[in-house]
Coordinates of N, CA and C in Angstrom, one line a residue:
Chain A
A634 N -19.1 -3.3 4.5 CA -18.2 -4.8 4.6 C -17.0 -4.5 5.5
A635 N -16.7 -5.7 6.1 CA -15.3 -5.3 7.1 C -14.1 -5.5 6.7
G636 N -13.3 -4.2 7.2 CA -11.9 -4.1 6.4 C -11.1 -4.4 7.6
V637 N -9.6 -4.1 7.2 CA -8.6 -4.5 8.0 C -8.4 -3.7 9.5
I638 N -8.7 -4.2 10.3 CA -8.4 -3.2 11.6 C -6.9 -3.4 12.3
Q639 N -6.4 -2.5 12.3 CA -5.3 -2.2 13.0 C -5.4 -1.4 14.2
S640 N -4.3 -1.9 15.3 CA -4.3 -1.1 16.7 C -2.9 -1.1 17.5
P641 N -2.6 -0.1 17.9 CA -3.3 1.0 18.0 C -3.8 2.0 16.9
R642 N -4.1 3.1 16.6 CA -4.0 4.0 15.5 C -3.0 5.1 15.8
H643 N -2.7 5.2 17.1 CA -1.4 6.0 17.1 C -0.5 5.5 18.5
L644 N 0.7 5.7 18.5 CA 1.7 5.3 19.5 C 2.8 6.2 19.5
I645 N 3.3 6.4 20.9 CA 4.3 7.5 21.0 C 5.2 6.8 21.8
K646 N 6.5 6.3 21.7 CA 7.4 5.5 22.3 C 8.7 6.5 22.3
E647 N 9.6 6.1 23.3 CA 10.8 6.7 23.5 C 11.7 5.7 22.9
K648 N 13.0 6.3 22.6 CA 14.2 5.6 22.0 C 14.8 4.3 22.9
R649 N 14.8 3.3 22.1 CA 15.0 2.1 22.9 C 14.3 1.3 23.6
E650 N 12.8 1.8 23.3 CA 11.8 1.1 23.8 C 11.3 -0.1 22.9
T651 N 10.2 -0.7 23.0 CA 9.4 -1.7 22.3 C 8.3 -1.4 21.9
A652 N 7.5 -1.9 20.8 CA 6.5 -1.6 20.4 C 5.9 -2.6 19.9
T653 N 4.5 -2.9 19.9 CA 3.8 -4.1 19.2 C 2.5 -3.4 18.6
L654 N 2.6 -4.0 17.4 CA 1.5 -3.2 16.6 C 0.7 -4.5 16.0
K655 N -0.9 -4.5 16.2 CA -1.4 -5.6 15.8 C -2.4 -5.1 14.5
C656 N -2.7 -6.4 13.8 CA -3.4 -6.1 12.7 C -4.6 -7.4 12.5
Y657 N -5.8 -7.1 12.3 CA -6.8 -8.1 12.2 C -7.1 -8.1 10.8
P658 N -6.8 -9.3 9.8 CA -7.4 -9.0 8.2 C -8.9 -9.3 8.3
I659 N -9.2 -8.7 7.2 CA -10.7 -9.2 6.5 C -10.7 -10.4 6.7
P660 N -12.0 -11.0 7.0 CA -12.4 -12.4 7.4 C -12.1 -13.2 6.1
R661 N -11.8 -14.2 6.5 CA -11.3 -15.5 5.1 C -10.1 -15.0 4.6
H662 N -9.7 -13.7 4.7 CA -8.4 -13.7 4.4 C -7.0 -14.1 4.9
D663 N -6.2 -14.9 4.0 CA -5.3 -15.7 4.9 C -3.7 -15.3 4.9
T664 N -3.8 -14.3 3.9 CA -2.3 -13.6 3.9 C -2.5 -12.2 4.7
V665 N -1.4 -11.9 5.2 CA -1.3 -10.4 5.6 C 0.3 -9.8 5.1
Y666 N 0.1 -8.8 5.1 CA 1.3 -7.7 4.7 C 1.6 -6.7 5.5
W667 N 2.6 -6.6 5.8 CA 3.2 -5.3 6.8 C 3.9 -4.2 5.8
Y668 N 3.7 -3.1 5.8 CA 4.1 -1.8 5.2 C 4.5 -0.9 5.8
Q669 N 5.8 0.0 5.9 CA 6.0 1.1 6.4 C 6.2 2.1 5.4
Q670 N 5.4 3.4 6.0 CA 5.4 4.8 5.1 C 5.8 5.7 5.7
G671 N 7.0 6.3 5.2 CA 7.6 7.8 6.0 C 6.5 8.8 5.4
P672 N 6.9 9.9 6.1 CA 6.3 11.2 5.6 C 6.6 11.6 4.0
G673 N 5.5 11.8 3.3 CA 5.7 12.1 1.7 C 6.3 10.9 1.1
Q674 N 6.3 9.6 1.4 CA 7.0 8.7 0.8 C 6.2 7.4 0.5
D675 N 6.2 6.6 -0.6 CA 5.6 5.4 -0.8 C 5.7 4.5 0.1
P676 N 4.6 3.6 0.4 CA 4.8 2.5 1.3 C 5.9 1.4 0.7
Q677 N 6.7 1.1 2.1 CA 8.0 0.2 1.4 C 7.4 -1.2 2.0
F678 N 7.7 -2.3 1.6 CA 7.0 -3.7 2.2 C 7.9 -3.9 3.2
L679 N 7.6 -4.6 4.1 CA 8.4 -4.8 5.4 C 8.5 -6.7 5.5
I680 N 7.1 -7.5 5.1 CA 7.1 -8.8 5.7 C 5.8 -9.3 5.3
S681 N 5.5 -10.4 4.9 CA 4.2 -11.1 4.7 C 4.0 -12.6 5.5
F682 N 3.0 -12.6 5.4 CA 2.6 -14.0 6.0 C 1.3 -14.9 5.5
Y683 N 1.4 -16.3 5.3 CA 0.4 -17.0 4.5 C 0.3 -18.3 5.2
E684 N -1.0 -18.5 5.9 CA -1.4 -19.5 6.7 C -0.3 -19.7 7.7
K685 N 0.1 -18.4 8.5 CA 1.0 -18.8 9.6 C 2.5 -18.7 9.6
M686 N 2.8 -18.7 8.3 CA 4.4 -18.8 7.9 C 4.5 -17.7 6.9
Q687 N 5.9 -17.5 7.2 CA 6.4 -16.1 6.7 C 6.3 -16.8 5.2
S688 N 5.9 -15.6 4.3 CA 6.0 -16.0 2.9 C 7.1 -15.3 1.9
D689 N 7.1 -13.9 2.5 CA 8.2 -13.1 1.8 C 8.9 -12.0 2.9
K690 N 9.8 -11.3 2.7 CA 10.8 -10.6 3.4 C 11.1 -9.5 2.4
G691 N 10.9 -8.1 3.1 CA 11.3 -7.2 2.6 C 12.3 -6.3 3.3
S692 N 12.3 -5.2 3.5 CA 13.3 -4.2 4.0 C 13.0 -4.2 5.5
I693 N 12.6 -5.3 6.4 CA 12.4 -5.3 7.6 C 13.7 -5.2 8.5
P694 N 14.2 -4.6 9.3 CA 15.2 -4.6 9.9 C 15.3 -5.8 11.2
D695 N 16.4 -5.9 11.5 CA 16.4 -7.1 12.3 C 16.0 -6.7 13.4
R696 N 15.4 -5.6 14.0 CA 15.0 -5.4 15.3 C 13.5 -5.7 15.6
F697 N 13.2 -5.9 14.2 CA 11.7 -6.1 14.0 C 11.3 -7.5 14.0
S698 N 10.3 -8.1 14.3 CA 10.0 -9.1 13.8 C 8.6 -9.4 14.1
A699 N 7.8 -10.1 13.4 CA 6.5 -10.2 13.0 C 5.8 -11.9 13.0
Q700 N 4.6 -11.9 13.4 CA 4.0 -13.4 13.3 C 2.8 -13.3 13.1
Q701 N 1.9 -14.6 12.7 CA 0.7 -14.7 12.2 C 0.1 -15.6 13.2
F702 N -0.8 -15.3 13.6 CA -1.7 -16.4 14.7 C -2.2 -17.3 14.1
S703 N -3.0 -18.1 14.7 CA -4.0 -19.5 14.3 C -5.2 -18.5 13.7
D704 N -5.4 -17.6 14.2 CA -6.8 -16.6 14.0 C -6.8 -15.9 12.6
Y705 N -5.5 -15.8 12.2 CA -4.9 -14.8 10.9 C -4.5 -13.4 11.3
H706 N -4.8 -13.2 12.9 CA -4.3 -11.7 12.9 C -3.0 -11.9 13.2
S707 N -2.1 -10.7 12.8 CA -1.0 -10.7 12.7 C -0.3 -9.6 14.0
E708 N 1.0 -9.4 14.4 CA 1.8 -8.7 15.3 C 3.0 -8.7 14.8
L709 N 3.4 -7.1 14.6 CA 4.8 -6.7 14.1 C 5.2 -6.1 15.5
N710 N 6.3 -6.9 15.9 CA 6.9 -6.2 17.3 C 8.2 -5.4 16.9
M711 N 8.4 -4.6 17.4 CA 9.5 -3.7 17.3 C 10.1 -3.4 18.4
S712 N 11.7 -3.5 18.4 CA 12.3 -3.4 19.5 C 13.7 -2.3 19.6
S713 N 14.2 -1.7 20.5 CA 15.3 -0.8 20.3 C 15.0 0.3 19.5
L714 N 13.9 0.8 19.7 CA 12.8 1.8 18.5 C 14.1 3.2 18.5
E715 N 14.2 3.5 17.5 CA 15.1 4.3 16.9 C 14.2 5.7 16.4
L716 N 14.6 7.0 16.4 CA 13.9 7.7 15.6 C 13.6 7.6 14.3
G717 N 14.3 7.2 13.6 CA 14.0 6.7 12.1 C 12.8 5.7 12.0
D718 N 12.5 5.1 13.2 CA 11.4 4.1 13.1 C 10.1 5.0 12.8
S719 N 10.3 6.3 13.3 CA 8.9 7.2 13.1 C 8.4 6.9 11.7
A720 N 6.7 6.5 11.7 CA 6.2 6.4 10.3 C 4.9 5.9 10.5
L721 N 4.3 5.7 9.2 CA 2.8 4.9 9.4 C 3.1 3.6 9.0
Y722 N 2.8 2.4 9.7 CA 2.6 1.3 9.4 C 1.7 0.6 9.2
F723 N 1.3 0.0 7.8 CA 0.3 -0.5 7.6 C 0.3 -1.9 7.4
C724 N -1.0 -2.5 7.5 CA -1.4 -3.7 7.2 C -2.2 -3.9 6.2
A725 N -1.7 -5.1 5.4 CA -2.9 -5.4 4.5 C -3.0 -6.8 4.5
S726 N -4.2 -7.3 3.6 CA -4.5 -8.6 3.9 C -5.0 -9.1 2.3
S727 N -4.8 -9.9 1.8 CA -5.8 -10.6 1.0 C -6.1 -12.1 0.7
P728 N -7.1 -12.6 -0.1 CA -7.6 -14.0 0.0 C -6.9 -14.8 -0.9
S729 N -5.9 -14.4 -1.6 CA -5.5 -15.1 -2.6 C -4.4 -15.9 -2.6
K730 N -4.2 -16.6 -1.4 CA -3.2 -17.5 -0.9 C -2.0 -17.2 -1.5
G731 N -1.7 -15.9 -1.7 CA -0.1 -15.4 -1.9 C 0.0 -15.6 -3.8
T732 N -1.0 -15.8 -4.5 CA -0.7 -16.1 -6.0 C -0.6 -15.0 -7.0
G733 N -0.9 -13.8 -6.3 CA -0.8 -12.7 -7.0 C -1.9 -12.0 -8.1
E734 N -3.4 -12.9 -7.5 CA -4.3 -12.7 -8.2 C -5.2 -11.7 -7.8
S735 N -5.0 -10.8 -6.6 CA -6.0 -10.0 -6.0 C -5.4 -9.0 -5.5
P736 N -5.9 -7.7 -5.2 CA -5.3 -6.6 -4.6 C -5.2 -6.7 -3.2
L737 N -4.5 -6.1 -2.7 CA -4.2 -6.0 -1.2 C -5.1 -5.2 -0.6
H738 N -5.8 -5.2 0.5 CA -6.6 -4.6 1.3 C -6.0 -3.8 2.4
F739 N -6.0 -2.3 2.6 CA -5.3 -2.1 3.5 C -5.9 -1.4 4.7
G740 N -5.3 -1.3 5.8 CA -6.0 -1.1 7.1 C -5.7 0.4 7.0
N741 N -6.3 1.2 8.2 CA -5.8 2.9 8.3 C -4.7 3.2 8.8
G742 N -3.9 2.2 9.2 CA -2.4 2.0 9.7 C -2.2 2.8 11.4
T743 N -1.1 2.3 11.6 CA -0.4 2.9 12.8 C 0.4 4.1 12.9
R744 N 0.2 5.2 13.3 CA 1.2 6.0 13.3 C 1.8 5.9 14.6
L745 N 3.4 5.5 14.4 CA 4.3 5.5 15.4 C 5.1 6.7 15.7
T746 N 5.4 7.4 16.6 CA 6.3 8.4 16.7 C 7.3 7.9 17.8
V747 N 8.6 8.2 17.4 CA 9.7 7.6 18.3 C 10.2 9.1 19.1
T748 N 10.1 9.3 20.2 CA 10.8 10.4 20.8 C 12.4 10.6 21.3
Chain B
G76 N 10.1 1.5 -4.4 CA 9.8 2.5 -5.7 C 10.7 3.6 -5.0
E77 N 11.1 4.6 -6.1 CA 11.8 5.7 -5.4 C 11.1 6.6 -4.8
S78 N 11.7 7.4 -3.8 CA 11.1 8.0 -3.1 C 11.4 9.6 -3.4
V79 N 10.6 10.6 -3.5 CA 10.9 11.8 -3.6 C 10.7 12.6 -2.4
G80 N 10.8 11.9 -0.9 CA 10.9 12.7 -0.1 C 9.5 13.7 0.3
L81 N 9.6 14.8 0.8 CA 8.6 15.3 1.1 C 8.1 16.0 -0.2
H82 N 8.4 16.0 -1.2 CA 7.9 16.7 -2.4 C 7.3 15.6 -3.4
L83 N 6.1 15.3 -3.1 CA 5.3 14.7 -4.0 C 5.1 15.3 -5.6
P84 N 5.3 14.7 -6.3 CA 4.9 15.4 -7.9 C 3.1 15.8 -7.7
T85 N 2.8 16.9 -8.2 CA 1.4 17.3 -8.1 C 0.9 17.5 -9.3
L86 N -0.3 17.1 -9.6 CA -1.1 17.6 -10.5 C -2.3 18.2 -10.2
S87 N -2.7 19.6 -10.7 CA -3.6 20.2 -10.4 C -4.8 20.3 -11.3
V88 N -6.0 19.9 -11.1 CA -6.7 20.0 -12.5 C -8.2 20.6 -12.0
Q89 N -8.9 21.3 -12.7 CA -10.2 22.0 -12.6 C -11.3 20.9 -12.3
E90 N -12.3 21.1 -11.6 CA -13.4 20.3 -11.0 C -14.2 20.1 -12.5
G91 N -14.4 18.8 -12.8 CA -15.2 18.7 -14.2 C -14.0 18.0 -15.4
D92 N -12.7 18.4 -15.0 CA -12.0 18.0 -16.3 C -11.5 16.6 -16.0
N93 N -10.5 16.2 -16.8 CA -10.2 14.7 -16.8 C -8.8 14.8 -16.4
S94 N -8.3 13.9 -15.6 CA -7.2 13.7 -15.0 C -6.6 12.4 -15.6
I95 N -5.1 12.9 -15.7 CA -4.1 11.7 -16.1 C -2.9 11.4 -15.4
I96 N -2.7 10.4 -14.6 CA -1.6 10.5 -13.7 C -0.9 9.2 -14.4
N97 N 0.5 9.3 -14.3 CA 1.3 8.5 -14.9 C 2.5 7.7 -14.0
C98 N 2.7 6.7 -14.4 CA 3.6 5.8 -13.6 C 4.5 5.1 -14.6
A99 N 6.0 5.0 -14.2 CA 6.7 4.3 -14.9 C 7.2 3.1 -13.7
Y100 N 6.8 1.8 -14.3 CA 7.6 0.8 -13.4 C 8.8 0.1 -14.0
S101 N 9.3 -0.6 -12.9 CA 10.5 -0.9 -13.1 C 11.2 -2.2 -13.7
N102 N 10.2 -3.2 -13.2 CA 10.5 -4.6 -13.3 C 9.7 -5.2 -14.6
S103 N 10.1 -5.3 -15.8 CA 9.7 -6.1 -16.9 C 8.9 -7.6 -16.8
A104 N 9.4 -8.3 -15.6 CA 8.4 -9.3 -15.5 C 7.3 -9.3 -14.5
S105 N 6.9 -8.1 -14.0 CA 5.8 -7.4 -13.2 C 4.3 -8.0 -14.2
D106 N 3.4 -8.6 -13.6 CA 2.4 -9.3 -14.3 C 0.9 -8.6 -13.7
Y107 N 1.0 -7.8 -13.1 CA -0.1 -7.3 -11.7 C 0.0 -6.0 -11.7
F108 N -0.9 -5.1 -11.8 CA -0.5 -3.7 -11.4 C -1.9 -3.5 -10.7
I109 N -1.6 -2.2 -9.8 CA -2.9 -1.7 -9.1 C -2.6 -0.3 -8.9
W110 N -3.6 0.4 -9.1 CA -3.5 1.7 -8.6 C -4.3 1.8 -7.5
Y111 N -3.9 2.7 -6.6 CA -4.3 2.9 -5.2 C -4.5 4.4 -5.1
K112 N -5.5 5.0 -4.1 CA -5.8 6.5 -3.9 C -5.4 6.5 -2.2
Q113 N -4.7 7.4 -1.7 CA -4.6 7.2 -0.5 C -4.8 8.9 0.0
E114 N -5.7 9.0 1.0 CA -6.3 10.2 1.5 C -5.6 10.4 3.2
S115 N -5.6 11.7 3.2 CA -4.7 11.9 4.5 C -5.0 11.0 5.8
G116 N -4.0 10.5 6.4 CA -4.5 9.9 7.6 C -5.0 8.4 7.4
K117 N -5.3 8.3 6.1 CA -5.8 6.7 5.8 C -4.9 5.7 5.0
G118 N -5.3 4.6 5.1 CA -4.5 3.5 4.1 C -4.6 3.7 2.7
P119 N -3.7 3.1 1.8 CA -4.2 3.2 0.5 C -5.4 2.3 0.1
Q120 N -6.3 3.1 -0.7 CA -7.6 2.5 -1.5 C -7.6 2.0 -2.5
F121 N -7.9 0.5 -2.7 CA -7.8 -0.1 -4.1 C -9.0 0.9 -5.0
I122 N -8.5 0.9 -6.3 CA -9.1 1.7 -7.2 C -9.5 0.9 -8.5
I123 N -8.4 0.2 -8.9 CA -8.7 -0.4 -10.0 C -7.2 -1.3 -10.5
D124 N -7.2 -2.4 -10.8 CA -6.1 -3.1 -11.2 C -6.2 -3.8 -12.7
I125 N -5.1 -4.2 -13.1 CA -4.8 -4.7 -14.5 C -3.6 -5.8 -14.7
R126 N -4.0 -6.8 -15.5 CA -2.8 -7.7 -15.6 C -2.2 -7.6 -17.0
S127 N -1.0 -8.2 -17.0 CA -0.4 -7.8 -18.2 C -0.7 -8.3 -19.6
N128 N -1.7 -9.1 -19.2 CA -2.3 -9.6 -20.8 C -3.1 -8.7 -21.2
M129 N -3.5 -7.4 -20.4 CA -4.3 -6.5 -20.9 C -3.5 -5.4 -21.3
D130 N -4.1 -4.3 -21.9 CA -3.6 -3.0 -22.2 C -4.6 -1.8 -21.7
K131 N -5.8 -2.3 -21.4 CA -6.7 -1.2 -20.9 C -7.7 -1.9 -20.1
R132 N -8.4 -1.6 -19.3 CA -9.2 -1.8 -18.1 C -10.0 -0.6 -17.7
Q133 N -11.6 -0.6 -17.6 CA -12.1 0.5 -17.4 C -13.1 0.3 -16.1
G134 N -13.2 1.2 -15.4 CA -14.1 1.2 -14.3 C -14.9 2.2 -14.3
Q135 N -15.5 2.3 -13.0 CA -16.5 3.5 -12.9 C -15.6 4.8 -12.8
R136 N -15.6 5.7 -13.9 CA -14.8 6.9 -14.0 C -13.6 6.9 -14.0
V137 N -13.0 5.7 -13.8 CA -11.5 5.2 -14.1 C -11.0 4.5 -15.1
T138 N -9.9 4.6 -15.8 CA -9.4 3.7 -16.8 C -8.0 3.8 -16.6
V139 N -7.6 2.5 -16.7 CA -6.1 2.0 -16.7 C -5.5 1.7 -17.9
L140 N -4.6 2.2 -18.6 CA -3.5 2.0 -19.6 C -2.5 1.2 -19.0
L141 N -2.1 0.2 -19.9 CA -0.8 -0.4 -19.8 C 0.2 -0.6 -21.1
N142 N 1.4 0.0 -21.0 CA 2.3 -0.3 -22.1 C 3.2 -0.6 -21.6
K143 N 3.4 -2.2 -22.0 CA 4.4 -3.0 -21.5 C 5.5 -2.7 -22.1
T144 N 5.5 -2.1 -23.5 CA 6.9 -1.9 -24.3 C 7.8 -0.8 -23.3
V145 N 7.4 0.1 -22.9 CA 7.8 1.2 -22.3 C 7.8 1.2 -20.7
K146 N 7.1 0.2 -20.3 CA 7.0 0.1 -18.9 C 6.2 1.2 -18.2
H147 N 5.3 1.5 -18.9 CA 4.4 2.7 -18.4 C 2.6 2.2 -18.2
L148 N 2.5 3.2 -17.0 CA 1.1 2.8 -16.5 C 0.5 4.2 -16.5
S149 N -0.6 4.3 -16.9 CA -1.4 5.8 -16.4 C -2.9 5.3 -15.9
L150 N -3.3 6.4 -15.0 CA -4.9 6.4 -14.6 C -5.4 7.3 -14.9
Q151 N -6.8 7.3 -15.7 CA -7.2 8.5 -16.1 C -8.6 8.3 -15.4
I152 N -8.9 10.0 -14.9 CA -9.8 9.9 -13.9 C -11.1 10.9 -14.9
A153 N -12.2 10.6 -14.9 CA -13.2 11.3 -16.0 C -13.9 12.0 -15.0
A154 N -14.2 13.4 -15.4 CA -14.8 14.2 -14.9 C -14.5 14.5 -13.2
T155 N -13.3 14.8 -13.1 CA -12.7 14.8 -11.5 C -13.5 15.5 -10.6
Q156 N -13.4 15.2 -9.4 CA -14.4 15.9 -8.4 C -13.7 16.1 -7.4
P157 N -14.0 16.8 -6.6 CA -13.2 17.4 -5.1 C -12.6 16.2 -4.2
G158 N -13.8 15.4 -4.1 CA -13.1 14.0 -3.8 C -12.3 13.3 -4.0
D159 N -11.9 13.3 -5.3 CA -10.6 12.8 -5.6 C -9.6 13.2 -5.5
S160 N -9.4 14.3 -4.7 CA -8.0 15.0 -4.6 C -7.5 13.9 -3.2
A161 N -6.4 13.4 -3.4 CA -5.6 12.7 -2.8 C -4.0 12.3 -3.2
V162 N -3.5 11.4 -2.6 CA -2.4 10.9 -3.7 C -2.3 9.6 -4.0
Y163 N -1.9 9.4 -5.4 CA -2.2 8.2 -6.1 C -0.8 7.4 -6.2
F164 N -1.2 6.1 -6.2 CA 0.0 5.3 -6.1 C -0.4 4.3 -7.1
C165 N 0.9 3.9 -8.1 CA 0.7 2.8 -8.8 C 1.8 1.5 -8.0
A166 N 1.2 0.5 -8.2 CA 1.9 -0.6 -7.6 C 2.2 -2.1 -8.4
E167 N 3.4 -2.5 -8.4 CA 3.4 -3.8 -9.3 C 3.6 -4.8 -8.4
N168 N 2.9 -6.1 -9.0 CA 3.3 -7.3 -8.3 C 4.7 -7.8 -9.0
T169 N 5.8 -7.6 -8.2 CA 7.1 -8.2 -8.8 C 7.5 -9.7 -8.9
G170 N 6.1 -10.4 -9.3 CA 6.5 -11.7 -9.4 C 6.6 -12.6 -8.1
G171 N 5.7 -13.7 -8.2 CA 5.5 -14.5 -6.7 C 4.9 -13.9 -5.7
G172 N 3.9 -14.6 -5.1 CA 3.2 -14.0 -4.0 C 2.6 -12.9 -4.4
N173 N 2.1 -11.9 -3.5 CA 1.4 -10.6 -3.5 C 2.2 -9.7 -3.3
K174 N 3.1 -9.6 -2.9 CA 4.0 -8.5 -2.6 C 4.0 -7.4 -3.6
L175 N 3.7 -6.2 -3.2 CA 3.4 -5.1 -4.1 C 4.8 -4.0 -4.1
T176 N 5.2 -3.6 -5.0 CA 6.3 -2.7 -4.8 C 5.5 -1.4 -5.3
F177 N 5.3 -0.3 -4.7 CA 4.7 1.0 -4.9 C 5.8 2.0 -5.3
G178 N 5.0 2.7 -6.7 CA 5.9 3.5 -7.2 C 5.8 5.0 -6.2
T179 N 6.3 5.9 -6.8 CA 6.4 7.5 -6.5 C 4.8 7.9 -6.5
G180 N 4.1 8.2 -5.4 CA 2.9 8.8 -5.2 C 2.6 10.3 -5.9
T181 N 1.5 10.7 -6.8 CA 1.0 11.6 -7.2 C 0.1 12.5 -6.5
Q182 N 0.1 13.6 -6.1 CA -0.7 14.4 -5.1 C -1.7 15.0 -6.4
L183 N -2.7 14.7 -6.5 CA -4.2 15.1 -7.2 C -4.5 16.4 -6.5
K184 N -4.7 17.3 -6.8 CA -5.5 18.1 -6.2 C -6.6 18.8 -7.1
V185 N -7.5 19.0 -6.7 CA -8.8 19.5 -7.7 C -9.2 20.9 -7.2
E186 N -9.3 21.9 -8.1 CA -9.6 23.0 -7.8 C -10.9 23.2 -8.5
L187 N -11.7 23.9 -7.2 CA -13.1 24.3 -7.8 C -13.4 25.4 -8.6

C-alpha cells in the first residue's frame, strides 16, 4: 500500500540558511500534519492542514511556515535555521477530514542537521 | 508530552514473554488513543487504537487497555518477538481535529 512520502530523507544546512521539506500524503488523504522529533524525545506537533487550509497550530516557530497545495502535498519552509532546529521532521496524513476518527499515518521523516 | 531527553524508560523482556507498556495521559477530555511503534530511522507506525467509550480492544498479539478513571493506557504484547524491539509511544487526541499529543516513549528490548 502507498505510504506517506517525504523528501529529502536527509538534509544538512548551515545556520541562518533556509530549508524546504516536502510531504506527499497517502492518496485520498486530505489532511496533513507536521511533527518535529528531537533525539530521544516524543514527536511534537507543529501544524496541520485540511483541504489546503491550516486546521491547527502547535509549537511551530515563527521562522517556519507551511502550506498544502491543490494536489494535497505539503511543504514545510524553515528560515533562519538554528542549531536547535536539528531534528527529525515527520509528516503524517489521515483521511478523516479532521474529525478525530482515524489514526495518523506517518512518513519516514526528514533528518535535518544544522551546522 | 513530557520528554525525558536522551534517557527513555526501557523495558527488557525475554523472547516469548508477554510485554506490558504503560502510559499516563494528561487530558481527561481526550476521546481517542493510539499506540505507535517507532523503529530506528523510521516514522511512527500505527499499532492499535481505542476510543474512550471502550476499555479494551484486541488486535493480533496486542491488546490495549484504557482506564479513564486514572487516565492510564497500557499496551500488552503477547509472545514478544525480536522484531518487536522498538520505541513505543501512546498518543491522545486532545479534542477537535486529529491533532495527536504523544506521551513519553518506552524502549522495548527483547532478549533472546
